[in-house]
């Protein structure tokens, strides 16, 4: 984070890095472990992940009471535990008793992480919230309710974070929440700020995920996007040329970006 934020963003969504990186290897290991004899391995694994998250929360409370700040080592452990939980999201959403405990997990561990002084935990909180945005909440159902709305607000706050990776994760998470949102009219008052934040990010980092989020907003809000049509067209045109390989200083750039071209052109046409 800090000065390395741009590098972390590019590495985080690089196909080769995603295939060969240690984060992906760890996530794959956790997923495989849970799939093999899930009745024994999954409870054992979840127990240890919860222990890590509880230890982190205890340290956060101690720090708030005047104790020492949360150590970087414990913050990294919490990051790893959140990565593991997110990697297991499909399994946890499908199996009891884990399915019924997801809201408690989000409330107790994910929401507080949005306020962490460690930028990588704020980014991971946005990512983890995205992984569970599609669950049916006990109050409100799918895409509604107090907890869903609170998580959505925290994700929106990430768009104004001081750390670039947190802002990028916030935009990606926003897409998932908007797709699930039962009443998109609730976002109309902050739509100008959302669009402005995404436009600014598109000038800071080349990431097709930003275009995908714009596409969802255009689809959901339709005519409400009209006041932003000029800036939208300008930014999507710039993105289209980037993803078309016009800036071909890097080998393989054109091939890597082909998947993003239809989204940029489609969103531009919709605008």
Short mmCIF file of C-alpha atoms in Angstrom, two decimals:
data_model
loop_
_atom_site.label_atom_id
_atom_site.label_comp_id
_atom_site.label_asym_id
_atom_site.label_seq_id
_atom_site.Cartn_x
_atom_site.Cartn_y
_atom_site.Cartn_z
CA UNK A 1 0.00 0.00 0.00
CA UNK A 2 1.11 3.64 0.10
CA UNK A 3 3.45 4.24 -2.83
CA UNK A 4 3.10 0.62 -3.94
CA UNK A 5 -0.69 0.84 -4.28
CA UNK A 6 -0.65 0.96 -8.07
CA UNK A 7 1.65 -2.06 -8.23
CA UNK A 8 -0.60 -4.01 -5.88
CA UNK A 9 -3.62 -3.20 -8.02
CA UNK A 10 -1.90 -4.36 -11.22
CA UNK A 11 -0.63 -7.52 -9.56
CA UNK A 12 -3.97 -8.25 -7.94
CA UNK A 13 -5.75 -8.49 -11.29
CA UNK A 14 -2.93 -9.80 -13.47
CA UNK A 15 -3.84 -13.17 -15.01
CA UNK A 16 -0.34 -14.66 -14.68
CA UNK A 17 0.05 -13.33 -11.15
CA UNK A 18 -3.35 -14.75 -10.29
CA UNK A 19 -2.35 -18.17 -11.59
CA UNK A 20 1.12 -18.31 -10.05
CA UNK A 21 0.81 -16.14 -6.95
CA UNK A 22 1.01 -17.44 -3.40
CA UNK A 23 -2.40 -15.97 -2.58
CA UNK A 24 -4.07 -18.09 -5.24
CA UNK A 25 -2.12 -21.16 -4.12
CA UNK A 26 -3.25 -20.64 -0.52
CA UNK A 27 -6.87 -20.10 -1.56
CA UNK A 28 -6.82 -23.22 -3.72
CA UNK A 29 -5.35 -25.24 -0.85
CA UNK A 30 -8.05 -24.08 1.55
CA UNK A 31 -10.79 -24.86 -0.97
CA UNK A 32 -9.40 -28.33 -1.66
CA UNK A 33 -9.00 -29.01 2.06
CA UNK A 34 -12.65 -28.12 2.69
CA UNK A 35 -13.85 -30.26 -0.21
CA UNK A 36 -12.02 -33.35 0.98
CA UNK A 37 -14.05 -34.90 3.80
CA UNK A 38 -16.00 -31.69 4.47
CA UNK A 39 -17.67 -33.13 7.56
CA UNK A 40 -14.29 -33.29 9.32
CA UNK A 41 -11.99 -30.84 7.54
CA UNK A 42 -14.40 -27.91 7.19
CA UNK A 43 -15.34 -27.64 10.90
CA UNK A 44 -11.67 -27.92 11.86
CA UNK A 45 -10.70 -25.23 9.36
CA UNK A 46 -13.52 -22.85 10.26
CA UNK A 47 -12.73 -23.20 13.96
CA UNK A 48 -9.17 -22.04 13.37
CA UNK A 49 -10.21 -19.20 11.08
CA UNK A 50 -12.69 -17.94 13.67
CA UNK A 51 -9.96 -18.16 16.33
CA UNK A 52 -7.75 -15.89 14.21
CA UNK A 53 -10.56 -13.38 13.64
CA UNK A 54 -11.51 -13.39 17.33
CA UNK A 55 -7.88 -12.76 18.29
CA UNK A 56 -7.76 -9.82 15.90
CA UNK A 57 -11.01 -8.38 17.23
CA UNK A 58 -9.72 -8.70 20.80
CA UNK A 59 -6.56 -6.81 19.82
CA UNK A 60 -8.66 -4.10 18.16
CA UNK A 61 -10.73 -3.66 21.33
CA UNK A 62 -7.57 -3.56 23.47
CA UNK A 63 -6.08 -0.90 21.21
CA UNK A 64 -9.28 1.17 21.43
CA UNK A 65 -9.04 0.97 25.22
CA UNK A 66 -5.55 2.47 25.20
CA UNK A 67 -3.47 -0.65 24.66
CA UNK A 68 -0.84 -1.22 21.95
CA UNK A 69 -1.95 -0.97 18.31
CA UNK A 70 -2.78 -4.11 16.40
CA UNK A 71 0.47 -5.66 15.20
CA UNK A 72 1.21 -6.04 11.51
CA UNK A 73 1.62 -9.78 12.05
CA UNK A 74 -1.87 -10.14 13.52
CA UNK A 75 -3.28 -7.94 10.75
CA UNK A 76 -1.69 -10.24 8.15
CA UNK A 77 -3.20 -13.27 9.88
CA UNK A 78 -6.60 -11.59 9.80
CA UNK A 79 -6.09 -10.85 6.10
CA UNK A 80 -5.35 -14.52 5.48
CA UNK A 81 -8.38 -15.65 7.47
CA UNK A 82 -10.63 -13.31 5.47
CA UNK A 83 -9.14 -14.59 2.23
CA UNK A 84 -9.85 -18.15 3.31
CA UNK A 85 -13.45 -17.32 4.29
CA UNK A 86 -14.05 -15.63 0.94
CA UNK A 87 -12.49 -18.52 -0.95
CA UNK A 88 -14.95 -20.83 0.79
CA UNK A 89 -17.95 -18.56 0.13
CA UNK A 90 -19.73 -20.97 -2.23
CA UNK A 91 -19.39 -23.81 0.26
CA UNK A 92 -20.39 -21.71 3.26
CA UNK A 93 -23.46 -20.33 1.49
CA UNK A 94 -24.62 -23.85 0.62
CA UNK A 95 -24.02 -25.77 3.86
CA UNK A 96 -25.51 -25.57 7.32
CA UNK A 97 -24.66 -24.55 10.00
CA UNK A 98 -22.34 -22.12 8.21
CA UNK A 99 -25.05 -20.62 6.02
CA UNK A 100 -27.08 -19.52 9.04
CA UNK A 101 -24.02 -17.93 10.66
CA UNK A 102 -22.90 -15.74 7.76
CA UNK A 103 -24.70 -12.61 8.97
CA UNK A 104 -23.08 -12.91 12.39
CA UNK A 105 -19.69 -13.29 10.71
CA UNK A 106 -20.28 -10.20 8.56
CA UNK A 107 -21.40 -8.16 11.57
CA UNK A 108 -18.69 -9.30 13.97
CA UNK A 109 -15.66 -9.41 11.68
CA UNK A 110 -16.18 -7.82 8.27
CA UNK A 111 -17.89 -4.56 9.28
CA UNK A 112 -15.20 -3.64 11.87
CA UNK A 113 -12.46 -4.33 9.29
CA UNK A 114 -13.73 -1.42 7.19
CA UNK A 115 -12.43 0.89 9.95
CA UNK A 116 -9.04 -0.82 10.26
CA UNK A 117 -5.93 1.38 10.17
CA UNK A 118 -4.42 -1.28 7.92
CA UNK A 119 -5.33 -0.53 4.31
CA UNK A 120 -5.06 -4.14 3.19
CA UNK A 121 -7.74 -5.12 5.73
CA UNK A 122 -10.08 -2.40 4.50
CA UNK A 123 -9.57 -3.68 0.95
CA UNK A 124 -10.14 -7.27 2.05
CA UNK A 125 -13.32 -6.22 3.90
CA UNK A 126 -14.72 -4.79 0.66
CA UNK A 127 -13.76 -7.96 -1.23
CA UNK A 128 -15.29 -10.23 1.42
CA UNK A 129 -18.49 -8.20 1.59
CA UNK A 130 -18.76 -8.62 -2.19
CA UNK A 131 -18.47 -12.39 -1.87
CA UNK A 132 -21.55 -12.50 0.39
CA UNK A 133 -23.61 -9.68 -1.13
CA UNK A 134 -25.96 -12.22 -2.69
CA UNK A 135 -27.08 -14.00 0.46
CA UNK A 136 -30.65 -13.71 1.74
CA UNK A 137 -30.53 -11.56 4.86
CA UNK A 138 -32.78 -12.41 7.79
CA UNK A 139 -34.09 -8.83 7.81
CA UNK A 140 -34.97 -7.71 4.31
CA UNK A 141 -34.17 -10.77 2.25
CA UNK A 142 -31.97 -10.47 -0.86
CA UNK A 143 -30.54 -7.05 -1.61
CA UNK A 144 -32.22 -5.32 1.31
CA UNK A 145 -32.27 -4.95 5.07
CA UNK A 146 -30.19 -3.13 7.70
CA UNK A 147 -27.06 -5.28 7.41
CA UNK A 148 -27.07 -5.23 3.61
CA UNK A 149 -27.48 -1.45 3.60
CA UNK A 150 -24.73 -0.97 6.18
CA UNK A 151 -22.32 -3.09 4.16
CA UNK A 152 -23.26 -1.17 1.01
CA UNK A 153 -22.57 2.13 2.76
CA UNK A 154 -19.16 0.89 3.89
CA UNK A 155 -18.38 -0.19 0.34
CA UNK A 156 -19.36 3.28 -0.93
CA UNK A 157 -17.09 4.82 1.71
CA UNK A 158 -14.21 2.79 0.27
CA UNK A 159 -14.47 4.82 -2.94
CA UNK A 160 -13.07 7.79 -1.00
CA UNK A 161 -10.35 5.87 0.84
CA UNK A 162 -6.81 7.23 0.90
CA UNK A 163 -5.42 3.94 -0.46
CA UNK A 164 -5.77 3.15 -4.16
CA UNK A 165 -6.26 -0.64 -3.73
CA UNK A 166 -9.11 0.01 -1.29
CA UNK A 167 -10.83 2.30 -3.79
CA UNK A 168 -10.49 -0.28 -6.56
CA UNK A 169 -11.86 -3.07 -4.34
CA UNK A 170 -14.68 -0.73 -3.37
CA UNK A 171 -15.69 -0.20 -7.00
CA UNK A 172 -15.60 -3.94 -7.67
CA UNK A 173 -17.70 -4.65 -4.58
CA UNK A 174 -20.12 -1.90 -5.53
CA UNK A 175 -20.96 -3.75 -8.73
CA UNK A 176 -22.03 -6.85 -6.80
CA UNK A 177 -24.14 -4.83 -4.38
CA UNK A 178 -25.86 -2.85 -7.15
CA UNK A 179 -26.66 -6.09 -8.97
CA UNK A 180 -28.34 -7.43 -5.82
CA UNK A 181 -29.94 -4.16 -4.65
CA UNK A 182 -33.71 -4.58 -4.38
CA UNK A 183 -34.43 -0.85 -4.75
CA UNK A 184 -31.83 1.04 -6.81
CA UNK A 185 -33.69 4.29 -6.14
CA UNK A 186 -31.94 4.32 -2.77
CA UNK A 187 -28.66 5.06 -4.58
CA UNK A 188 -29.98 7.94 -6.69
CA UNK A 189 -28.94 10.66 -4.20
CA UNK A 190 -25.30 9.50 -4.28
CA UNK A 191 -25.16 8.55 -7.98
CA UNK A 192 -23.21 11.70 -8.95
CA UNK A 193 -20.55 10.95 -6.32
CA UNK A 194 -20.35 7.31 -7.42
CA UNK A 195 -19.87 8.22 -11.06
CA UNK A 196 -17.30 10.89 -10.23
CA UNK A 197 -15.31 8.49 -8.06
CA UNK A 198 -15.22 5.86 -10.81
CA UNK A 199 -14.18 8.42 -13.42
CA UNK A 200 -11.32 9.57 -11.21
CA UNK A 201 -10.19 5.98 -10.66
CA UNK A 202 -10.20 5.33 -14.40
CA UNK A 203 -7.66 8.14 -14.73
CA UNK A 204 -5.50 6.63 -12.00
CA UNK A 205 -5.42 2.97 -12.93
CA UNK A 206 -6.05 0.84 -16.01
CA UNK A 207 -8.44 -1.84 -14.84
CA UNK A 208 -11.32 -3.23 -16.88
CA UNK A 209 -13.22 -4.04 -13.67
CA UNK A 210 -14.04 -0.33 -13.43
CA UNK A 211 -15.70 -0.50 -16.85
CA UNK A 212 -17.75 -3.50 -15.76
CA UNK A 213 -19.08 -1.53 -12.78
CA UNK A 214 -20.01 1.39 -15.04
CA UNK A 215 -21.86 -1.04 -17.29
CA UNK A 216 -23.96 -2.24 -14.35
CA UNK A 217 -24.75 1.33 -13.28
CA UNK A 218 -25.79 2.27 -16.81
CA UNK A 219 -28.01 -0.81 -17.00
CA UNK A 220 -29.62 -0.21 -13.60
CA UNK A 221 -30.18 3.53 -13.79
CA UNK A 222 -30.92 4.03 -17.48
CA UNK A 223 -32.06 7.61 -18.11
CA UNK A 224 -30.71 8.70 -14.73
CA UNK A 225 -27.22 8.41 -16.29
CA UNK A 226 -28.00 11.11 -18.88
CA UNK A 227 -26.37 14.01 -16.92
CA UNK A 228 -23.11 12.05 -16.92
CA UNK A 229 -23.24 11.08 -20.60
CA UNK A 230 -20.39 13.34 -21.73
CA UNK A 231 -17.93 12.24 -19.06
CA UNK A 232 -19.09 8.66 -19.42
CA UNK A 233 -18.49 8.65 -23.17
CA UNK A 234 -15.12 10.37 -22.76
CA UNK A 235 -13.86 7.90 -20.17
CA UNK A 236 -15.22 4.84 -21.95
CA UNK A 237 -13.67 5.98 -25.22
CA UNK A 238 -10.31 6.33 -23.52
CA UNK A 239 -10.76 2.89 -21.95
CA UNK A 240 -11.73 1.38 -25.29
CA UNK A 241 -8.55 2.62 -26.96
CA UNK A 242 -6.45 1.34 -24.09
CA UNK A 243 -8.05 -2.08 -24.23
CA UNK A 244 -7.79 -2.11 -28.04
CA UNK A 245 -4.02 -2.09 -27.75
CA UNK A 246 -3.47 1.46 -29.01
CA UNK A 247 -0.89 1.94 -26.29
CA UNK A 248 1.05 -1.15 -27.42
CA UNK A 249 4.24 -0.49 -25.54
CA UNK A 250 3.80 -3.72 -23.56
CA UNK A 251 3.94 -7.14 -25.21
CA UNK A 252 0.70 -9.04 -24.96
CA UNK A 253 -1.36 -6.06 -23.84
CA UNK A 254 -3.77 -6.31 -26.75
CA UNK A 255 -4.44 -9.98 -26.17
CA UNK A 256 -4.93 -9.56 -22.42
CA UNK A 257 -7.42 -6.74 -22.83
CA UNK A 258 -9.66 -8.25 -25.52
CA UNK A 259 -12.19 -9.38 -22.94
CA UNK A 260 -12.75 -5.83 -21.75
CA UNK A 261 -13.39 -4.29 -25.20
CA UNK A 262 -17.01 -5.41 -25.56
CA UNK A 263 -17.84 -4.04 -22.12
CA UNK A 264 -16.29 -0.64 -22.85
CA UNK A 265 -17.98 -0.35 -26.24
CA UNK A 266 -21.31 -1.71 -24.97
CA UNK A 267 -21.42 0.69 -22.02
CA UNK A 268 -20.46 3.56 -24.31
CA UNK A 269 -23.31 2.69 -26.67
CA UNK A 270 -25.77 2.48 -23.79
CA UNK A 271 -24.75 5.92 -22.59
#
